Amino acid sequence: MKIYLKEVSKSYDKKVIDNIDLNLEGYDAVAIIGKSGCGKSTLLRLMTGIEMPDKGRIIVNDKELNKSNLIEYQDNIGIVFQKHNLFPHLTLLQNITLILEKIKKLPKKEAKEKAINLLDNLHLKDQMNKRPRFVSGGQAQRASIARALATDPEVVFMDEPTAALDPILTKEVLDSVIGLRNLGTKFVFVTHEIYFVRKFADYIIFMDEGKIVEQGTPNILDNPQTKRLQLFLENEGR
Amino acid sequence: MKKFKLVQIVLAFLLYIFLFVFIINEVADVLDFTFLIENKSMLINGAMLTIGMSIASFISSTIVGFIIFLMTESKIVFLKTIANIYKEIIMGTPLLVLVFVVVYIIGVAIGIRNKMMLGFLSLTFYMSPYMTNVFEGAYKSIDSSQFMVMDFYGFNLYQRYRYIILPQMIRPIIPGLINNLSGIIKGTSILSTIAISEIFYATSILSNKSYRYIEGYFVLWMVYLIITIPLSRLAKYLSRQENY
């Protein structure tokens, strides 16, 4: 999938994304990093079509993203939110089968088999009949990753999937994500976990004050060209 | 600590019992409930009518309240405005006034003369906005992140309500609905003003005949409490149950 952002801006009370140009073609794992409030989550939401830009264009596979082709685009991507955002009245299994059966119109049996398979890949088969509040935060987040993968997305977007987790659960979730990348899933993710970025990403975008300050291969972390990235890395303790 | 708490609860109950006995003792030289026992069939019929009218009004006001709720949540401004005006008018009108409006204005305008039907309509109109409030409260308890997920996966309106919103609304609405049922049961007493022979009306007739108002209204009071206190306790118990 070719995703290209051209002169994209977005404001709420103030400008959070400021005239960004970005081309994500050819990368398998893109990490967006930066301090809190720098606009990285907003950038991810713009890329997923959850929010639309005030100015500029988002071009997907050579077509400009707009309301008429948004559903088609979102059919081909997956998303994992900061909180797991699973439906609390459904079990982990039902959270996935609901999407497959009712939205993607898969036959019941096929939907169930696929959902069990996904949960098994994320080591959640024994927890699949529990509702989200009866599993750990890490397990719930992994179930939300399974839900994101259920629609066979070309790209999975993750918005700080470990922000609400303690270090042990964070490792549990990130290890699962690493396993999935090895299976060929593509990711664009926002994170604070620099060690994970080093291990996982093949392209890094560093943002500050709504702008992309540096971007490139993971080497930019070892050799920052700007004071702002240098400071950020120092503050993150790495 | 637990024992001390229990003692306080017992003392509170004893205080009420003392006040109760004291007041009854002050207002009645000799209590005589014979006239009520002699006419118990009239009281039972009145009680049955109260319960029947309450259940029917409860069901209808729940349905109307739900429709009004859907209208208030609608993106169509026309429907939203209709629902909001309805809520404002009804919630600003006392039940007694509403009963007269329904009987002497709406009933006459639409040609309904049946008192039972008019009483039923009055209670339905009156309680439906309160039912709407219960639905709205439950709807607002659903985390906004779930709407984001529904938007992302392209749930249509039916799928949203059928699979996500309504199943999560059921638990939080039950205590509110029970409280409203209690309100309806008490509200039926107003229907005595249009001579519907529910329990309040039946008791009033018997008390008027025998001039034994204290006994009559005392028993009536007890009947209402016997019905409403368990309902109120049940609502409190259910509201303490954890949601998903």
Short mmCIF file of C-alpha atoms in Angstrom, two decimals:
data_model
loop_
_atom_site.label_atom_id
_atom_site.label_comp_id
_atom_site.label_asym_id
_atom_site.label_seq_id
_atom_site.Cartn_x
_atom_site.Cartn_y
_atom_site.Cartn_z
CA MET A 1 0.00 0.00 0.00
CA LYS A 2 1.34 3.41 -0.96
CA ILE A 3 0.52 6.13 1.53
CA TYR A 4 1.60 9.67 0.74
CA LEU A 5 0.85 12.79 2.74
CA LYS A 6 1.16 16.09 0.91
CA GLU A 7 1.28 19.40 2.78
CA VAL A 8 -1.05 18.10 5.47
CA SER A 9 -2.12 20.37 8.35
CA LYS A 10 -4.56 19.86 11.19
CA SER A 11 -5.64 22.24 13.94
CA TYR A 12 -7.80 21.93 17.01
CA ASP A 13 -7.40 24.87 19.38
CA LYS A 14 -3.93 25.28 17.93
CA LYS A 15 -2.08 23.79 15.01
CA VAL A 16 -1.05 20.20 15.84
CA ILE A 17 0.10 19.08 12.40
CA ASP A 18 1.93 21.69 10.39
CA ASN A 19 2.36 21.22 6.66
CA ILE A 20 3.69 17.66 6.66
CA ASP A 21 4.97 15.83 3.60
CA LEU A 22 5.55 12.12 4.03
CA ASN A 23 5.93 9.06 1.84
CA LEU A 24 5.55 5.65 3.51
CA GLU A 25 6.01 3.54 0.41
CA GLY A 26 8.40 0.62 0.70
CA TYR A 27 8.71 0.33 4.46
CA ASP A 28 7.43 -2.53 6.60
CA ALA A 29 7.63 -1.01 10.05
CA VAL A 30 7.45 2.74 10.41
CA ALA A 31 7.87 4.24 13.87
CA ILE A 32 6.66 7.71 14.75
CA ILE A 33 8.40 9.09 17.81
CA GLY A 34 8.45 12.38 19.68
CA LYS A 35 7.58 13.89 23.01
CA SER A 36 3.97 14.01 24.28
CA GLY A 37 1.82 16.53 22.44
CA CYS A 38 4.11 16.73 19.41
CA GLY A 39 1.28 15.61 17.10
CA LYS A 40 2.32 12.00 16.47
CA SER A 41 -1.02 10.46 17.46
CA THR A 42 -2.86 13.01 15.36
CA LEU A 43 -0.63 12.15 12.41
CA LEU A 44 -1.52 8.47 12.85
CA ARG A 45 -5.23 9.28 13.06
CA LEU A 46 -4.94 11.29 9.85
CA MET A 47 -3.24 8.37 8.16
CA THR A 48 -6.06 6.04 9.21
CA GLY A 49 -8.81 8.40 8.11
CA ILE A 50 -10.24 8.62 11.64
CA GLU A 51 -9.58 12.34 11.25
CA MET A 52 -9.43 14.32 8.02
CA PRO A 53 -6.87 17.08 7.44
CA ASP A 54 -7.84 20.75 7.42
CA LYS A 55 -5.37 21.35 4.62
CA GLY A 56 -3.38 19.14 2.30
CA ARG A 57 -4.04 15.71 0.82
CA ILE A 58 -3.60 12.10 1.85
CA ILE A 59 -3.00 9.94 -1.19
CA VAL A 60 -3.44 6.17 -0.96
CA ASN A 61 -2.45 4.03 -3.92
CA ASP A 62 -2.48 7.15 -6.13
CA LYS A 63 -6.02 8.13 -5.09
CA GLU A 64 -6.77 11.04 -2.81
CA LEU A 65 -8.46 9.92 0.40
CA ASN A 66 -11.92 11.42 0.81
CA LYS A 67 -15.27 10.52 2.36
CA SER A 68 -16.35 8.47 -0.63
CA ASN A 69 -13.37 6.07 -0.60
CA LEU A 70 -12.69 6.17 3.15
CA ILE A 71 -14.60 2.96 3.95
CA GLU A 72 -12.79 1.08 1.18
CA TYR A 73 -9.45 2.33 2.55
CA GLN A 74 -10.30 1.46 6.15
CA ASP A 75 -11.31 -2.03 5.01
CA ASN A 76 -7.67 -2.57 4.10
CA ILE A 77 -6.05 -1.32 7.28
CA GLY A 78 -6.15 -2.30 10.93
CA ILE A 79 -5.86 -0.12 13.99
CA VAL A 80 -4.78 -0.65 17.58
CA PHE A 81 -5.57 2.14 20.02
CA GLN A 82 -3.78 3.30 23.18
CA LYS A 83 -6.38 1.57 25.30
CA HIS A 84 -7.48 -1.79 23.97
CA ASN A 85 -10.96 -0.41 23.10
CA LEU A 86 -12.44 -3.89 23.03
CA PHE A 87 -16.21 -4.08 23.45
CA PRO A 88 -16.53 -4.82 27.19
CA HIS A 89 -19.72 -6.93 27.02
CA LEU A 90 -18.19 -9.39 24.56
CA THR A 91 -15.55 -12.05 25.12
CA LEU A 92 -12.19 -11.73 23.39
CA LEU A 93 -13.40 -14.25 20.82
CA GLN A 94 -16.72 -12.47 20.25
CA ASN A 95 -14.91 -9.15 19.81
CA ILE A 96 -13.29 -10.63 16.73
CA THR A 97 -16.11 -12.82 15.42
CA LEU A 98 -18.53 -9.88 15.57
CA ILE A 99 -16.38 -7.92 13.13
CA LEU A 100 -15.86 -10.92 10.87
CA GLU A 101 -19.47 -12.12 10.87
CA LYS A 102 -21.49 -8.94 10.91
CA ILE A 103 -19.22 -6.47 9.19
CA LYS A 104 -17.11 -8.64 6.90
CA LYS A 105 -19.97 -11.10 6.34
CA LEU A 106 -17.93 -14.25 6.86
CA PRO A 107 -19.90 -17.45 7.61
CA LYS A 108 -20.18 -18.10 11.35
CA LYS A 109 -17.98 -21.19 11.34
CA GLU A 110 -15.27 -19.61 9.24
CA ALA A 111 -15.30 -16.46 11.38
CA LYS A 112 -14.90 -18.48 14.55
CA GLU A 113 -12.07 -20.59 13.15
CA LYS A 114 -10.24 -17.51 11.95
CA ALA A 115 -10.71 -15.69 15.26
CA ILE A 116 -9.47 -18.69 17.27
CA ASN A 117 -6.48 -18.96 14.99
CA LEU A 118 -5.60 -15.30 15.47
CA LEU A 119 -5.99 -15.51 19.24
CA ASP A 120 -3.88 -18.65 19.26
CA ASN A 121 -1.11 -16.85 17.34
CA LEU A 122 -1.09 -14.25 20.08
CA HIS A 123 -1.16 -16.93 22.81
CA LEU A 124 -4.66 -16.07 23.93
CA LYS A 125 -6.57 -19.23 23.07
CA ASP A 126 -7.04 -20.17 26.72
CA GLN A 127 -8.42 -16.70 27.48
CA MET A 128 -10.71 -16.37 24.49
CA ASN A 129 -13.98 -16.89 26.35
CA LYS A 130 -13.26 -14.22 28.94
CA ARG A 131 -14.49 -10.66 28.75
CA PRO A 132 -11.79 -7.93 28.59
CA ARG A 133 -12.06 -6.94 32.25
CA PHE A 134 -11.21 -10.48 33.30
CA VAL A 135 -7.87 -10.58 31.48
CA SER A 136 -4.72 -8.54 32.03
CA GLY A 137 -4.10 -5.25 30.22
CA GLY A 138 -1.46 -6.93 28.08
CA GLN A 139 -3.78 -9.77 27.12
CA ALA A 140 -6.56 -7.33 26.25
CA GLN A 141 -4.17 -5.29 24.13
CA ARG A 142 -3.00 -8.43 22.35
CA ALA A 143 -6.63 -9.31 21.69
CA SER A 144 -7.10 -5.88 20.16
CA ILE A 145 -4.10 -6.57 17.93
CA ALA A 146 -5.78 -9.85 16.94
CA ARG A 147 -8.94 -7.90 16.12
CA ALA A 148 -6.94 -5.46 14.02
CA LEU A 149 -5.44 -8.39 12.10
CA ALA A 150 -8.77 -10.14 11.63
CA THR A 151 -9.65 -8.23 8.49
CA ASP A 152 -6.33 -9.17 6.83
CA PRO A 153 -5.15 -5.57 6.66
CA GLU A 154 -2.30 -4.49 4.43
CA VAL A 155 -1.05 -2.19 7.18
CA VAL A 156 -1.74 -2.12 10.92
CA PHE A 157 -1.58 1.29 12.58
CA MET A 158 -0.83 1.29 16.30
CA ASP A 159 -1.22 4.33 18.51
CA GLU A 160 1.03 3.83 21.55
CA PRO A 161 -0.32 0.34 22.19
CA THR A 162 1.68 0.00 25.39
CA ALA A 163 1.02 3.45 26.86
CA ALA A 164 -1.37 2.10 29.48
CA LEU A 165 0.72 -0.93 30.42
CA ASP A 166 3.41 -1.65 32.98
CA PRO A 167 6.90 -2.74 31.77
CA ILE A 168 6.18 -6.49 31.98
CA LEU A 169 2.94 -6.24 30.03
CA THR A 170 4.61 -3.84 27.59
CA LYS A 171 7.25 -6.44 26.81
CA GLU A 172 4.56 -9.09 26.41
CA VAL A 173 2.70 -6.98 23.83
CA LEU A 174 5.81 -5.82 21.96
CA ASP A 175 7.16 -9.36 21.72
CA SER A 176 3.89 -10.37 20.10
CA VAL A 177 4.17 -7.52 17.61
CA ILE A 178 7.73 -8.56 16.74
CA GLY A 179 6.42 -12.07 16.11
CA LEU A 180 3.76 -10.70 13.78
CA ARG A 181 6.23 -8.67 11.78
CA ASN A 182 8.15 -11.83 11.20
CA LEU A 183 4.94 -13.23 9.69
CA GLY A 184 4.87 -10.38 7.16
CA THR A 185 2.42 -7.88 8.66
CA LYS A 186 3.26 -4.22 7.99
CA PHE A 187 3.05 -1.67 10.77
CA VAL A 188 2.97 2.05 11.32
CA PHE A 189 3.16 2.81 15.00
CA VAL A 190 3.48 5.59 17.50
CA THR A 191 5.55 4.74 20.55
CA HIS A 192 7.75 5.97 23.37
CA GLU A 193 9.62 2.68 23.57
CA ILE A 194 12.94 3.55 21.91
CA TYR A 195 14.45 0.10 22.50
CA PHE A 196 11.48 -1.36 20.61
CA VAL A 197 11.91 1.14 17.77
CA ARG A 198 15.54 0.11 17.41
CA LYS A 199 14.61 -3.54 17.32
CA PHE A 200 11.54 -3.31 15.16
CA ALA A 201 11.37 -0.30 12.86
CA ASP A 202 12.92 0.05 9.42
CA TYR A 203 11.97 3.71 9.13
CA ILE A 204 11.72 6.34 11.86
CA ILE A 205 9.91 9.66 11.90
CA PHE A 206 10.79 12.07 14.69
CA MET A 207 8.25 14.82 15.27
CA ASP A 208 8.25 18.00 17.30
CA GLU A 209 5.66 20.78 17.48
CA GLY A 210 3.58 19.34 14.66
CA LYS A 211 6.46 19.03 12.21
CA ILE A 212 8.71 16.21 11.08
CA VAL A 213 12.13 17.17 12.36
CA GLU A 214 14.09 14.09 11.26
CA GLN A 215 13.25 10.94 9.38
CA GLY A 216 15.23 8.00 8.11
CA THR A 217 16.50 4.53 8.93
CA PRO A 218 17.14 3.54 12.58
CA ASN A 219 20.64 5.01 12.18
CA ILE A 220 19.19 8.45 12.93
CA LEU A 221 18.88 7.33 16.56
CA ASP A 222 22.64 6.74 16.77
CA ASN A 223 23.55 9.81 14.84
CA PRO A 224 20.92 12.53 15.41
CA GLN A 225 21.30 15.51 13.13
CA THR A 226 19.23 17.91 15.19
CA LYS A 227 19.46 19.17 18.74
CA ARG A 228 15.81 18.35 19.28
CA LEU A 229 16.18 14.64 18.50
CA GLN A 230 19.36 14.54 20.57
CA LEU A 231 17.50 16.07 23.54
CA PHE A 232 14.57 13.75 23.06
CA LEU A 233 16.79 10.68 23.09
CA GLU A 234 18.61 11.93 26.16
CA ASN A 235 15.32 12.50 27.96
CA GLU A 236 14.14 9.04 27.03
CA GLY A 237 17.33 7.77 28.64
CA ARG A 238 18.72 6.09 25.59
CA MET B 1 -16.54 -1.40 63.97
CA LYS B 2 -19.09 -3.58 62.17
CA LYS B 3 -21.00 -4.06 65.44
CA PHE B 4 -21.10 -0.31 66.00
CA LYS B 5 -22.50 0.21 62.52
CA LEU B 6 -25.21 -2.40 63.19
CA VAL B 7 -26.16 -0.71 66.45
CA GLN B 8 -26.57 2.60 64.62
CA ILE B 9 -28.79 0.98 62.00
CA VAL B 10 -30.96 -0.63 64.71
CA LEU B 11 -31.21 2.71 66.53
CA ALA B 12 -32.32 4.45 63.32
CA PHE B 13 -35.06 1.86 62.82
CA LEU B 14 -36.14 2.18 66.45
CA LEU B 15 -36.37 5.95 66.08
CA TYR B 16 -38.74 5.55 63.13
CA ILE B 17 -40.84 2.97 64.96
CA PHE B 18 -41.09 5.28 67.98
CA LEU B 19 -42.16 8.25 65.84
CA PHE B 20 -44.64 6.08 64.01
CA VAL B 21 -46.27 4.71 67.17
CA PHE B 22 -46.25 8.16 68.77
CA ILE B 23 -48.04 9.82 65.85
CA ILE B 24 -50.62 7.07 65.47
CA ASN B 25 -51.24 7.18 69.21
CA GLU B 26 -51.73 10.95 69.14
CA VAL B 27 -54.18 11.06 66.23
CA ALA B 28 -56.35 8.05 66.96
CA ASP B 29 -58.16 7.30 70.22
CA VAL B 30 -59.45 3.97 69.06
CA LEU B 31 -58.41 2.52 65.75
CA ASP B 32 -61.03 0.46 63.98
CA PHE B 33 -60.23 -1.25 60.73
CA THR B 34 -63.49 -3.21 60.50
CA PHE B 35 -64.88 -1.17 57.61
CA LEU B 36 -61.81 -1.98 55.56
CA ILE B 37 -62.01 -5.69 56.32
CA GLU B 38 -65.71 -5.74 55.46
CA ASN B 39 -64.98 -4.11 52.11
CA LYS B 40 -61.76 -5.94 51.37
CA SER B 41 -62.89 -7.05 47.92
CA MET B 42 -63.20 -3.39 46.89
CA LEU B 43 -59.70 -2.74 48.21
CA ILE B 44 -58.28 -5.80 46.49
CA ASN B 45 -59.91 -4.77 43.20
CA GLY B 46 -58.47 -1.28 43.69
CA ALA B 47 -55.01 -2.71 44.38
CA MET B 48 -55.24 -4.97 41.34
CA LEU B 49 -56.27 -2.03 39.18
CA THR B 50 -53.37 0.02 40.54
CA ILE B 51 -50.92 -2.76 39.74
CA GLY B 52 -52.44 -3.42 36.31
CA MET B 53 -52.51 0.25 35.38
CA SER B 54 -48.93 0.65 36.65
CA ILE B 55 -47.59 -2.28 34.63
CA ALA B 56 -49.39 -1.18 31.46
CA SER B 57 -48.17 2.41 31.87
CA PHE B 58 -44.68 1.18 32.68
CA ILE B 59 -44.49 -0.83 29.45
CA SER B 60 -45.97 1.92 27.28
CA SER B 61 -43.89 4.72 28.82
CA THR B 62 -40.75 2.60 28.42
CA ILE B 63 -41.53 2.14 24.72
CA VAL B 64 -42.40 5.82 24.19
CA GLY B 65 -39.38 6.85 26.29
CA PHE B 66 -37.12 4.70 24.13
CA ILE B 67 -38.51 6.20 20.92
CA ILE B 68 -37.98 9.70 22.35
CA PHE B 69 -34.44 8.66 23.32
CA LEU B 70 -33.72 7.49 19.75
CA MET B 71 -35.08 10.80 18.48
CA THR B 72 -32.88 12.82 20.85
CA GLU B 73 -29.83 10.86 19.64
CA SER B 74 -30.82 11.27 16.00
CA LYS B 75 -28.72 13.34 13.65
CA ILE B 76 -31.95 14.69 12.13
CA VAL B 77 -32.48 18.05 13.81
CA PHE B 78 -36.25 17.95 13.18
CA LEU B 79 -36.67 14.70 15.18
CA LYS B 80 -34.28 15.89 17.89
CA THR B 81 -36.22 19.15 18.29
CA ILE B 82 -39.60 17.38 18.43
CA ALA B 83 -38.26 15.08 21.16
CA ASN B 84 -36.69 17.89 23.18
CA ILE B 85 -39.83 20.03 23.07
CA TYR B 86 -41.91 17.03 24.19
CA LYS B 87 -39.55 16.41 27.10
CA GLU B 88 -39.54 20.04 28.19
CA ILE B 89 -43.34 20.33 28.10
CA ILE B 90 -44.06 17.10 29.94
CA MET B 91 -41.32 17.47 32.54
CA GLY B 92 -42.50 21.01 33.27
CA THR B 93 -46.06 19.86 33.91
CA PRO B 94 -47.23 18.38 37.24
CA LEU B 95 -48.96 15.02 36.87
CA LEU B 96 -52.23 16.35 38.29
CA VAL B 97 -52.30 19.13 35.69
CA LEU B 98 -51.33 16.71 32.94
CA VAL B 99 -54.20 14.39 33.87
CA PHE B 100 -56.66 17.26 33.48
CA VAL B 101 -55.05 18.35 30.21
CA VAL B 102 -55.30 14.82 28.84
CA VAL B 103 -58.89 14.31 30.04
CA TYR B 104 -60.40 17.69 29.23
CA ILE B 105 -58.30 18.87 26.29
CA ILE B 106 -56.51 16.04 24.48
CA GLY B 107 -59.22 13.47 25.21
CA VAL B 108 -61.94 15.81 23.93
CA ALA B 109 -59.84 16.79 20.89
CA ILE B 110 -59.21 13.22 19.78
CA GLY B 111 -62.59 11.92 20.89
CA ILE B 112 -61.56 9.54 23.67
CA ARG B 113 -64.00 9.40 26.57
CA ASN B 114 -62.85 6.21 28.28
CA LYS B 115 -61.46 7.21 31.70
CA MET B 116 -59.17 4.21 31.96
CA MET B 117 -57.66 4.93 28.59
CA LEU B 118 -57.20 8.61 29.46
CA GLY B 119 -55.60 7.71 32.79
CA PHE B 120 -53.30 5.28 31.03
CA LEU B 121 -52.36 7.92 28.44
CA SER B 122 -51.69 10.49 31.19
CA LEU B 123 -49.28 8.19 32.99
CA THR B 124 -47.62 7.18 29.73
CA PHE B 125 -47.10 10.79 28.67
CA TYR B 126 -45.92 11.79 32.11
CA MET B 127 -43.40 9.00 32.66
CA SER B 128 -41.95 8.68 29.15
CA PRO B 129 -39.46 11.60 29.44
CA TYR B 130 -38.20 10.12 32.70
CA MET B 131 -37.72 6.83 30.88
CA THR B 132 -35.85 8.75 28.17
CA ASN B 133 -33.54 10.17 30.84
CA VAL B 134 -32.78 6.64 32.04
CA PHE B 135 -31.89 5.56 28.49
CA GLU B 136 -29.78 8.68 27.96
CA GLY B 137 -27.85 8.06 31.17
CA ALA B 138 -27.08 4.49 30.12
CA TYR B 139 -26.11 5.60 26.61
CA LYS B 140 -23.70 8.19 27.98
CA SER B 141 -22.04 5.56 30.15
CA ILE B 142 -20.72 3.86 26.99
CA ASP B 143 -17.12 4.90 26.45
CA SER B 144 -16.58 7.18 23.45
CA SER B 145 -13.70 4.98 22.29
CA GLN B 146 -16.23 2.30 21.37
CA PHE B 147 -17.93 4.69 18.97
CA MET B 148 -14.54 5.31 17.39
CA VAL B 149 -14.13 1.55 16.85
CA MET B 150 -17.65 1.28 15.42
CA ASP B 151 -16.92 4.18 13.06
CA PHE B 152 -13.65 2.61 11.99
CA TYR B 153 -15.20 -0.78 11.18
CA GLY B 154 -18.20 0.83 9.49
CA PHE B 155 -21.01 -0.42 11.74
CA ASN B 156 -24.37 0.77 10.44
CA LEU B 157 -27.02 2.21 12.75
CA TYR B 158 -28.79 -1.12 13.28
CA GLN B 159 -25.52 -2.96 14.00
CA ARG B 160 -24.44 -0.26 16.46
CA TYR B 161 -27.60 -0.56 18.53
CA ARG B 162 -28.17 -4.29 18.13
CA TYR B 163 -24.67 -5.54 18.91
CA ILE B 164 -22.92 -2.83 20.89
CA ILE B 165 -25.09 -0.11 22.38
CA LEU B 166 -28.25 -1.88 23.58
CA PRO B 167 -26.52 -4.90 25.18
CA GLN B 168 -24.43 -2.49 27.21
CA MET B 169 -27.40 -0.31 28.13
CA ILE B 170 -29.49 -3.10 29.65
CA ARG B 171 -27.69 -3.36 32.99
CA PRO B 172 -27.44 0.37 33.73
CA ILE B 173 -31.08 1.06 32.82
CA ILE B 174 -32.65 -1.58 35.08
CA PRO B 175 -32.32 0.34 38.40
CA GLY B 176 -33.64 3.51 36.75
CA LEU B 177 -36.57 1.68 35.22
CA ILE B 178 -37.46 0.11 38.58
CA ASN B 179 -37.36 3.53 40.24
CA ASN B 180 -39.65 4.85 37.54
CA LEU B 181 -42.04 1.93 38.07
CA SER B 182 -42.17 2.95 41.70
CA GLY B 183 -42.97 6.51 40.54
CA ILE B 184 -45.77 5.21 38.32
CA ILE B 185 -47.31 3.20 41.17
CA LYS B 186 -47.39 6.32 43.34
CA GLY B 187 -48.59 8.38 40.38
CA THR B 188 -51.68 6.21 39.91
CA SER B 189 -53.14 7.83 43.04
CA ILE B 190 -53.63 11.01 41.01
CA LEU B 191 -56.00 9.08 38.74
CA SER B 192 -58.51 9.11 41.62
CA THR B 193 -59.23 12.70 40.56
CA ILE B 194 -60.90 11.37 37.42
CA ALA B 195 -62.77 8.69 39.39
CA ILE B 196 -60.69 5.69 38.33
CA SER B 197 -61.30 3.18 41.10
CA GLU B 198 -57.68 2.32 41.87
CA ILE B 199 -56.59 1.74 45.47
CA PHE B 200 -56.47 5.42 46.47
CA TYR B 201 -59.94 6.09 45.10
CA ALA B 202 -61.38 2.90 46.66
CA THR B 203 -59.92 3.75 50.05
CA SER B 204 -61.13 7.35 49.86
CA ILE B 205 -64.69 6.20 49.11
CA LEU B 206 -64.65 3.77 52.05
CA SER B 207 -63.15 6.36 54.41
CA ASN B 208 -65.70 8.97 53.35
CA LYS B 209 -68.54 6.57 54.03
CA SER B 210 -67.34 5.58 57.50
CA TYR B 211 -65.59 8.84 58.47
CA ARG B 212 -62.55 6.75 59.40
CA TYR B 213 -59.91 8.64 57.47
CA ILE B 214 -56.94 7.77 59.70
CA GLU B 215 -57.38 4.02 59.32
CA GLY B 216 -58.12 4.33 55.61
CA TYR B 217 -55.15 6.46 54.70
CA PHE B 218 -52.90 4.58 57.10
CA VAL B 219 -53.63 1.29 55.34
CA LEU B 220 -53.26 3.00 51.96
CA TRP B 221 -49.88 4.35 53.03
CA MET B 222 -48.77 0.90 54.10
CA VAL B 223 -49.91 -0.66 50.82
CA TYR B 224 -47.83 1.84 48.83
CA LEU B 225 -44.80 1.28 51.04
CA ILE B 226 -45.11 -2.51 50.85
CA ILE B 227 -44.93 -2.22 47.06
CA THR B 228 -42.40 0.60 46.63
CA ILE B 229 -39.80 -0.15 49.34
CA PRO B 230 -38.87 -3.59 47.93
CA LEU B 231 -38.68 -2.03 44.47
CA SER B 232 -36.42 0.74 45.75
CA ARG B 233 -34.19 -1.78 47.55
CA LEU B 234 -34.03 -3.93 44.42
CA ALA B 235 -33.03 -0.90 42.33
CA LYS B 236 -30.30 -0.01 44.84
CA TYR B 237 -29.02 -3.58 44.88
CA LEU B 238 -28.91 -3.78 41.08
CA SER B 239 -27.21 -0.40 40.75
CA ARG B 240 -24.41 -1.70 42.98
CA GLN B 241 -23.82 -4.65 40.67
CA GLU B 242 -20.76 -4.14 38.54
CA ASN B 243 -21.16 -3.38 34.91
CA TYR B 244 -19.07 -5.14 32.28
#
